[in-house]
mmCIF file of C-alpha atoms in Angstrom:
data_model
loop_
_atom_site.group_PDB
_atom_site.id
_atom_site.type_symbol
_atom_site.label_atom_id
_atom_site.label_comp_id
_atom_site.label_asym_id
_atom_site.label_seq_id
_atom_site.Cartn_x
_atom_site.Cartn_y
_atom_site.Cartn_z
ATOM 1 C CA MET A 1 -20.936 153.929 95.024
ATOM 2 C CA VAL A 2 -22.226 150.544 93.878
ATOM 3 C CA ASN A 3 -24.727 150.689 91.023
ATOM 4 C CA PRO A 4 -27.992 148.907 91.816
ATOM 5 C CA VAL A 5 -28.643 145.605 90.045
ATOM 6 C CA ILE A 6 -31.659 145.873 87.769
ATOM 7 C CA VAL A 7 -33.831 142.795 87.291
ATOM 8 C CA SER A 8 -36.970 142.205 85.244
ATOM 9 C CA ASP A 9 -39.327 139.446 84.116
ATOM 10 C CA LEU A 10 -40.227 138.227 87.581
ATOM 11 C CA TYR A 11 -43.118 136.396 89.186
ATOM 12 C CA PRO A 12 -44.436 137.475 92.580
ATOM 13 C CA VAL A 13 -45.119 134.437 94.739
ATOM 14 C CA ASN A 14 -47.478 134.748 97.718
ATOM 15 C CA VAL A 15 -46.323 132.953 100.827
ATOM 16 C CA GLY A 16 -48.533 133.773 103.782
ATOM 17 C CA ASP A 17 -48.453 137.562 104.118
ATOM 18 C CA GLN A 18 -45.121 137.778 102.345
ATOM 19 C CA THR A 19 -44.225 138.080 98.686
ATOM 20 C CA VAL A 20 -41.182 136.369 97.234
ATOM 21 C CA LEU A 21 -39.916 137.220 93.769
ATOM 22 C CA ILE A 22 -38.513 134.654 91.354
ATOM 23 C CA ARG A 23 -37.356 134.824 87.751
ATOM 24 C CA GLN A 24 -39.958 133.798 85.193
ATOM 25 C CA THR A 25 -37.314 131.678 83.467
ATOM 26 C CA ALA A 26 -36.881 129.572 86.634
ATOM 27 C CA LEU A 27 -40.250 127.865 86.146
ATOM 28 C CA VAL A 28 -41.007 124.970 83.825
ATOM 29 C CA GLY A 29 -44.395 124.074 85.246
ATOM 30 C CA VAL A 30 -47.103 124.839 87.763
ATOM 31 C CA ASP A 31 -49.673 122.466 89.199
ATOM 32 C CA TYR A 32 -52.474 122.696 91.729
ATOM 33 C CA VAL A 33 -52.148 120.749 94.964
ATOM 34 C CA ALA A 34 -54.939 120.254 97.479
ATOM 35 C CA ASN A 35 -54.547 122.443 100.538
ATOM 36 C CA SER A 36 -54.754 120.415 103.739
ATOM 37 C CA GLY A 37 -53.663 123.351 105.850
ATOM 38 C CA GLN A 38 -50.460 121.465 106.639
ATOM 39 C CA PRO A 39 -47.016 121.850 105.076
ATOM 40 C CA ILE A 40 -46.527 119.724 101.972
ATOM 41 C CA SER A 41 -43.398 117.641 101.452
ATOM 42 C CA SER A 42 -44.213 115.801 98.210
ATOM 43 C CA VAL A 43 -46.562 116.027 95.242
ATOM 44 C CA VAL A 44 -47.430 113.635 92.436
ATOM 45 C CA GLN A 45 -46.463 114.810 88.965
ATOM 46 C CA GLN A 46 -47.478 112.511 86.096
ATOM 47 C CA THR A 47 -47.786 109.583 88.532
ATOM 48 C CA ASN A 48 -44.302 110.276 89.926
ATOM 49 C CA PRO A 49 -43.885 111.524 93.484
ATOM 50 C CA ILE A 50 -41.669 114.607 93.667
ATOM 51 C CA ASP A 51 -40.224 116.078 96.839
ATOM 52 C CA VAL A 52 -41.158 119.705 97.424
ATOM 53 C CA ILE A 53 -40.082 122.421 99.811
ATOM 54 C CA ASP A 54 -43.013 124.260 101.345
ATOM 55 C CA LEU A 55 -42.068 127.938 101.208
ATOM 56 C CA ASN A 56 -44.658 128.823 103.859
ATOM 57 C CA GLN A 57 -42.913 126.494 106.262
ATOM 58 C CA TRP A 58 -39.514 127.840 105.244
ATOM 59 C CA LEU A 59 -40.656 131.432 105.842
ATOM 60 C CA GLN A 60 -42.619 130.521 109.003
ATOM 61 C CA GLN A 61 -45.791 131.804 107.404
ATOM 62 C CA PRO A 62 -49.312 130.494 108.001
ATOM 63 C CA ILE A 63 -50.757 128.476 105.160
ATOM 64 C CA GLY A 64 -53.676 130.196 103.405
ATOM 65 C CA GLN A 65 -57.309 129.090 103.545
ATOM 66 C CA GLN A 66 -57.710 128.532 99.794
ATOM 67 C CA ALA A 67 -58.752 125.088 98.515
ATOM 68 C CA ASN A 68 -55.638 124.667 96.410
ATOM 69 C CA ARG A 69 -52.057 125.732 96.625
ATOM 70 C CA LEU A 70 -49.477 125.658 93.843
ATOM 71 C CA ALA A 71 -46.520 123.410 93.196
ATOM 72 C CA LEU A 72 -43.828 125.151 91.177
ATOM 73 C CA PHE A 73 -41.487 123.041 89.105
ATOM 74 C CA VAL A 74 -38.054 124.411 88.546
ATOM 75 C CA VAL A 75 -35.996 124.397 85.379
ATOM 76 C CA GLY A 76 -33.324 121.702 85.428
ATOM 77 C CA GLN A 77 -34.757 120.096 88.582
ATOM 78 C CA THR A 78 -36.923 117.082 87.866
ATOM 79 C CA ALA A 79 -36.764 115.674 91.377
ATOM 80 C CA MET A 80 -37.582 118.712 93.494
ATOM 81 C CA GLY A 81 -40.076 121.568 93.488
ATOM 82 C CA VAL A 82 -41.552 124.138 95.830
ATOM 83 C CA VAL A 83 -45.073 124.762 97.125
ATOM 84 C CA VAL A 84 -46.531 128.239 97.621
ATOM 85 C CA ASP A 85 -49.929 129.826 98.296
ATOM 86 C CA GLN A 86 -50.333 131.682 95.014
ATOM 87 C CA LEU A 87 -48.480 132.860 91.930
ATOM 88 C CA GLY A 88 -49.129 136.447 90.883
ATOM 89 C CA ASP A 89 -49.206 138.039 87.451
ATOM 90 C CA PRO A 90 -45.810 138.365 85.778
ATOM 91 C CA ILE A 91 -43.917 141.587 86.348
ATOM 92 C CA SER A 92 -42.016 142.820 83.327
ATOM 93 C CA THR A 93 -41.033 146.186 84.797
ATOM 94 C CA ALA A 94 -37.347 146.649 85.606
ATOM 95 C CA LEU A 95 -36.844 146.645 89.361
ATOM 96 C CA SER A 96 -33.877 147.446 91.548
ATOM 97 C CA LEU A 97 -32.382 144.586 93.534
ATOM 98 C CA GLN A 98 -30.982 145.893 96.807
ATOM 99 C CA PRO A 99 -28.393 144.132 98.942
ATOM 100 C CA LEU A 100 -29.388 142.841 102.364
ATOM 101 C CA PRO A 101 -28.450 144.999 105.379
ATOM 102 C CA SER A 102 -25.051 144.010 106.743
ATOM 103 C CA LEU A 103 -26.466 142.722 110.026
ATOM 104 C CA VAL A 104 -28.461 140.206 107.980
ATOM 105 C CA SER A 105 -25.903 139.343 105.314
ATOM 106 C CA ASP A 106 -23.192 138.759 107.942
ATOM 107 C CA SER A 107 -25.101 135.779 109.309
ATOM 108 C CA LEU A 108 -26.861 134.532 106.182
ATOM 109 C CA LEU A 109 -25.599 131.245 104.823
ATOM 110 C CA ASP A 110 -28.183 130.758 102.062
ATOM 111 C CA PRO A 111 -26.762 131.887 98.696
ATOM 112 C CA SER A 112 -30.142 131.549 96.976
ATOM 113 C CA ILE A 113 -31.417 134.730 98.692
ATOM 114 C CA LEU A 114 -30.233 137.317 96.202
ATOM 115 C CA GLY A 115 -31.428 140.464 97.915
ATOM 116 C CA ILE A 116 -34.451 142.669 98.379
ATOM 117 C CA ILE A 117 -36.845 144.271 95.924
ATOM 118 C CA MET A 118 -39.334 146.898 97.049
ATOM 119 C CA LEU A 119 -42.828 146.091 95.824
ATOM 120 C CA ASP A 120 -45.482 148.606 96.875
ATOM 121 C CA GLU A 121 -42.948 149.865 99.447
ATOM 122 C CA ARG A 122 -42.774 146.421 101.048
ATOM 123 C CA PRO A 123 -39.405 144.640 101.099
ATOM 124 C CA CYS A 124 -39.640 141.323 99.227
ATOM 125 C CA LEU A 125 -37.047 138.578 99.061
ATOM 126 C CA MET A 126 -35.698 137.751 95.633
ATOM 127 C CA LEU A 127 -34.881 134.068 95.352
ATOM 128 C CA ASP A 128 -32.727 132.236 92.851
ATOM 129 C CA LEU A 129 -35.166 129.337 92.688
ATOM 130 C CA GLU A 130 -32.848 126.947 90.856
ATOM 131 C CA LEU A 131 -30.140 127.504 93.446
ATOM 132 C CA PHE A 132 -32.679 127.402 96.270
ATOM 133 C CA VAL A 133 -33.806 123.920 95.267
ATOM 134 C CA LEU A 134 -30.211 122.769 94.942
ATOM 135 C CA VAL A 135 -29.227 124.170 98.340
ATOM 136 C CA HIS A 136 -32.252 122.825 100.181
ATOM 137 C CA ALA A 137 -32.366 119.450 98.444
ATOM 138 C CA LYS A 138 -29.060 118.584 100.081
ATOM 139 C CA ARG A 139 -30.414 119.187 103.572
ATOM 140 C CA MET B 1 -11.964 159.331 146.516
ATOM 141 C CA SER B 2 -13.607 161.573 143.953
ATOM 142 C CA GLN B 3 -17.020 162.993 144.521
ATOM 143 C CA VAL B 4 -19.731 161.557 142.307
ATOM 144 C CA GLU B 5 -21.342 164.432 140.502
ATOM 145 C CA ASP B 6 -24.817 164.369 139.093
ATOM 146 C CA GLN B 7 -24.920 163.651 135.399
ATOM 147 C CA LEU B 8 -28.315 164.109 133.856
ATOM 148 C CA ALA B 9 -29.011 162.481 130.514
ATOM 149 C CA GLN B 10 -32.092 161.636 128.529
ATOM 150 C CA PHE B 11 -33.072 158.031 127.989
ATOM 151 C CA VAL B 12 -35.773 156.131 126.151
ATOM 152 C CA VAL B 13 -37.234 153.655 128.647
ATOM 153 C CA PHE B 14 -38.961 150.565 127.319
ATOM 154 C CA ILE B 15 -40.217 147.134 128.317
ATOM 155 C CA LEU B 16 -38.931 143.726 127.293
ATOM 156 C CA ASP B 17 -40.781 140.804 128.847
ATOM 157 C CA GLN B 18 -41.964 142.879 131.842
ATOM 158 C CA GLU B 19 -38.483 144.250 132.561
ATOM 159 C CA ARG B 20 -37.499 147.884 132.078
ATOM 160 C CA PHE B 21 -34.557 148.880 129.907
ATOM 161 C CA ALA B 22 -33.058 152.223 128.897
ATOM 162 C CA LEU B 23 -31.096 153.576 125.960
ATOM 163 C CA PRO B 24 -29.628 157.081 125.650
ATOM 164 C CA VAL B 25 -31.730 159.225 123.301
ATOM 165 C CA GLU B 26 -28.635 159.921 121.199
ATOM 166 C CA GLN B 27 -28.815 156.286 120.095
ATOM 167 C CA ALA B 28 -32.518 156.436 119.237
ATOM 168 C CA ARG B 29 -33.718 157.868 115.936
ATOM 169 C CA GLY B 30 -37.416 157.272 116.414
ATOM 170 C CA ILE B 31 -40.249 155.024 117.463
ATOM 171 C CA GLU B 32 -42.453 153.285 114.912
ATOM 172 C CA ARG B 33 -45.620 151.227 115.104
ATOM 173 C CA TRP B 34 -45.320 147.495 114.661
ATOM 174 C CA ARG B 35 -45.607 145.949 111.231
ATOM 175 C CA ASN B 36 -44.658 142.440 110.263
ATOM 176 C CA PRO B 37 -41.046 142.356 109.104
ATOM 177 C CA THR B 38 -40.072 140.532 105.928
ATOM 178 C CA ARG B 39 -38.594 137.301 107.219
ATOM 179 C CA ILE B 40 -35.215 136.069 106.064
ATOM 180 C CA PRO B 41 -34.668 132.406 106.949
ATOM 181 C CA GLY B 42 -31.210 131.199 107.791
ATOM 182 C CA THR B 43 -30.080 134.259 109.719
ATOM 183 C CA ALA B 44 -29.228 134.599 113.419
ATOM 184 C CA THR B 45 -32.184 133.794 115.685
ATOM 185 C CA ALA B 46 -32.294 137.358 117.021
ATOM 186 C CA ILE B 47 -32.904 138.753 113.533
ATOM 187 C CA MET B 48 -36.648 138.942 112.889
ATOM 188 C CA GLY B 49 -36.352 140.255 109.360
ATOM 189 C CA ILE B 50 -36.280 143.621 107.650
ATOM 190 C CA ILE B 51 -38.599 146.592 107.250
ATOM 191 C CA ASN B 52 -38.728 149.507 104.873
ATOM 192 C CA GLN B 53 -38.285 152.686 106.865
ATOM 193 C CA ARG B 54 -38.875 155.550 104.449
ATOM 194 C CA GLY B 55 -36.951 153.852 101.675
ATOM 195 C CA VAL B 56 -34.178 152.473 103.874
ATOM 196 C CA LEU B 57 -33.968 148.775 104.665
ATOM 197 C CA LEU B 58 -33.586 148.232 108.399
ATOM 198 C CA THR B 59 -32.839 144.966 110.151
ATOM 199 C CA VAL B 60 -35.328 144.175 112.928
ATOM 200 C CA VAL B 61 -33.629 142.754 116.006
ATOM 201 C CA ASP B 62 -35.554 140.868 118.679
ATOM 202 C CA MET B 63 -33.759 142.298 121.692
ATOM 203 C CA ARG B 64 -35.477 139.777 123.930
ATOM 204 C CA VAL B 65 -33.619 136.977 122.142
ATOM 205 C CA VAL B 66 -30.335 138.893 122.299
ATOM 206 C CA LEU B 67 -30.794 139.132 126.069
ATOM 207 C CA GLY B 68 -31.634 135.454 126.432
ATOM 208 C CA MET B 69 -35.384 135.922 126.913
ATOM 209 C CA LYS B 70 -38.181 134.183 125.009
ATOM 210 C CA PRO B 71 -38.931 135.728 121.581
ATOM 211 C CA ILE B 72 -41.311 138.683 121.393
ATOM 212 C CA THR B 73 -44.993 138.112 120.656
ATOM 213 C CA PRO B 74 -46.256 141.290 118.976
ATOM 214 C CA THR B 75 -49.200 143.100 120.601
ATOM 215 C CA ARG B 76 -50.817 146.462 119.911
ATOM 216 C CA ARG B 77 -48.290 148.033 122.268
ATOM 217 C CA SER B 78 -45.256 146.573 120.511
ATOM 218 C CA ARG B 79 -43.020 149.086 118.792
ATOM 219 C CA PHE B 80 -39.859 149.373 116.777
ATOM 220 C CA LEU B 81 -37.225 151.495 118.424
ATOM 221 C CA LEU B 82 -35.069 152.801 115.597
ATOM 222 C CA VAL B 83 -31.489 152.994 116.770
ATOM 223 C CA HIS B 84 -28.378 154.496 115.311
ATOM 224 C CA GLU B 85 -24.996 153.256 116.385
ATOM 225 C CA GLN B 86 -22.286 151.573 114.336
ATOM 226 C CA ILE B 87 -25.180 150.207 112.317
ATOM 227 C CA ASP B 88 -28.754 151.386 111.921
ATOM 228 C CA CYS B 89 -31.450 148.909 112.875
ATOM 229 C CA ALA B 90 -34.883 148.572 114.466
ATOM 230 C CA ILE B 91 -35.204 146.985 117.881
ATOM 231 C CA ALA B 92 -38.473 145.175 118.581
ATOM 232 C CA VAL B 93 -39.741 146.101 122.061
ATOM 233 C CA ASP B 94 -42.897 145.175 123.975
ATOM 234 C CA GLN B 95 -43.718 148.752 124.920
ATOM 235 C CA VAL B 96 -42.071 152.163 125.004
ATOM 236 C CA ILE B 97 -42.778 153.758 128.390
ATOM 237 C CA ASP B 98 -41.392 157.265 128.115
ATOM 238 C CA MET B 99 -38.441 159.489 127.435
ATOM 239 C CA LEU B 100 -36.950 160.410 130.803
ATOM 240 C CA THR B 101 -34.143 162.530 132.153
ATOM 241 C CA LEU B 102 -32.140 160.252 134.425
ATOM 242 C CA ASP B 103 -29.137 160.737 136.658
ATOM 243 C CA VAL B 104 -26.411 158.397 135.416
ATOM 244 C CA GLY B 105 -24.408 159.223 138.523
ATOM 245 C CA LEU B 106 -26.945 157.168 140.464
ATOM 246 C CA ALA B 107 -26.488 154.086 138.286
ATOM 247 C CA GLU B 108 -25.908 150.926 140.265
ATOM 248 C CA PRO B 109 -23.985 147.858 139.133
ATOM 249 C CA THR B 110 -26.104 145.302 137.320
ATOM 250 C CA PRO B 111 -26.554 142.125 139.340
ATOM 251 C CA HIS B 112 -27.301 139.998 136.275
ATOM 252 C CA ARG B 113 -26.869 139.720 132.516
ATOM 253 C CA GLY B 114 -23.130 140.288 132.938
ATOM 254 C CA THR B 115 -21.169 143.316 131.921
ATOM 255 C CA VAL B 116 -21.487 142.943 128.146
ATOM 256 C CA ALA B 117 -25.142 143.923 127.913
ATOM 257 C CA SER B 118 -25.509 146.381 130.740
ATOM 258 C CA ARG B 119 -23.871 149.591 131.864
ATOM 259 C CA GLY B 120 -25.765 149.621 135.146
ATOM 260 C CA LEU B 121 -29.171 150.006 136.757
ATOM 261 C CA LEU B 122 -30.746 153.439 136.480
ATOM 262 C CA PRO B 123 -33.387 154.609 138.970
ATOM 263 C CA THR B 124 -36.543 155.822 137.210
ATOM 264 C CA PRO B 125 -39.969 156.860 138.570
ATOM 265 C CA PHE B 126 -41.160 153.392 137.555
ATOM 266 C CA GLY B 127 -38.366 151.493 139.284
ATOM 267 C CA PHE B 128 -34.910 150.509 138.085
ATOM 268 C CA ALA B 129 -34.173 150.206 134.374
ATOM 269 C CA THR B 130 -31.212 148.362 132.882
ATOM 270 C CA TRP B 131 -28.998 150.737 130.900
ATOM 271 C CA LEU B 132 -28.185 148.711 127.804
ATOM 272 C CA ASP B 133 -24.838 148.734 126.065
ATOM 273 C CA LEU B 134 -26.191 148.807 122.538
ATOM 274 C CA ASN B 135 -22.880 148.344 120.733
ATOM 275 C CA ALA B 136 -22.034 145.246 122.734
ATOM 276 C CA LEU B 137 -25.483 143.791 122.194
ATOM 277 C CA LEU B 138 -25.562 144.357 118.457
ATOM 278 C CA GLY B 139 -22.021 143.059 118.184
ATOM 279 C CA SER B 140 -23.045 139.840 119.873
ATOM 280 C CA ILE B 141 -25.799 138.987 117.366
ATOM 281 C CA ASN B 142 -23.536 137.395 114.786
ATOM 282 C CA GLY B 143 -20.781 136.568 117.202
#
């Protein structure tokens, strides 16, 4: 029997009605961006435009009604970030990272999806944000 | 020529895009109300995501897409049909009609959808229902 992988020090990220979990250490900065209701592809950070991946678009989730959304800047990635609806309070509790069901993992080509964590009995994707940006920046 | 004997078996009969389909009850573990699955981008188009079913992660399969129909649009009648075969998963269906005892000896050849998906047409009180070959269908998702 495979022992479950235990992870801690995460941020919950709200993307539509879904929650994605990322490591706290993956973030180097957070900034507000005006919410136009449309997917965002770039933001301005210290007068420099930076390409971003809109996680709502990636997850096919509706964009929230709030005035501002959040751009997350990723450690080691100065040229690419992600945009989400909201960032939740940090979670320091140790959580169990479960593998994806075989029917899913057999067809999944994205190595940045690490597995599933149950949060309030809801399955949430755990993302390796640094790898996610690398993988999706090439596309 | 051998005589065709009656073979009664129980089936779950359900709707996909206004068509009736049937699965043997031995392959069905339960019926659950709809809830939005957790999406996983980058997977096969027929995979809608995953749900937590009493602590077990189940893949949700849009059987409409597997059968070449347009993707399901959830309504209040939509359900997950939990199935158990080589793998456990949840099949998204438009509506579960009933559990019926049907005579498989009366099954007729399927005129469409080929032989991979169907084991025949079963007469039901509501009209014919396509008897799905679940193993073949699930095997085709990543194939």
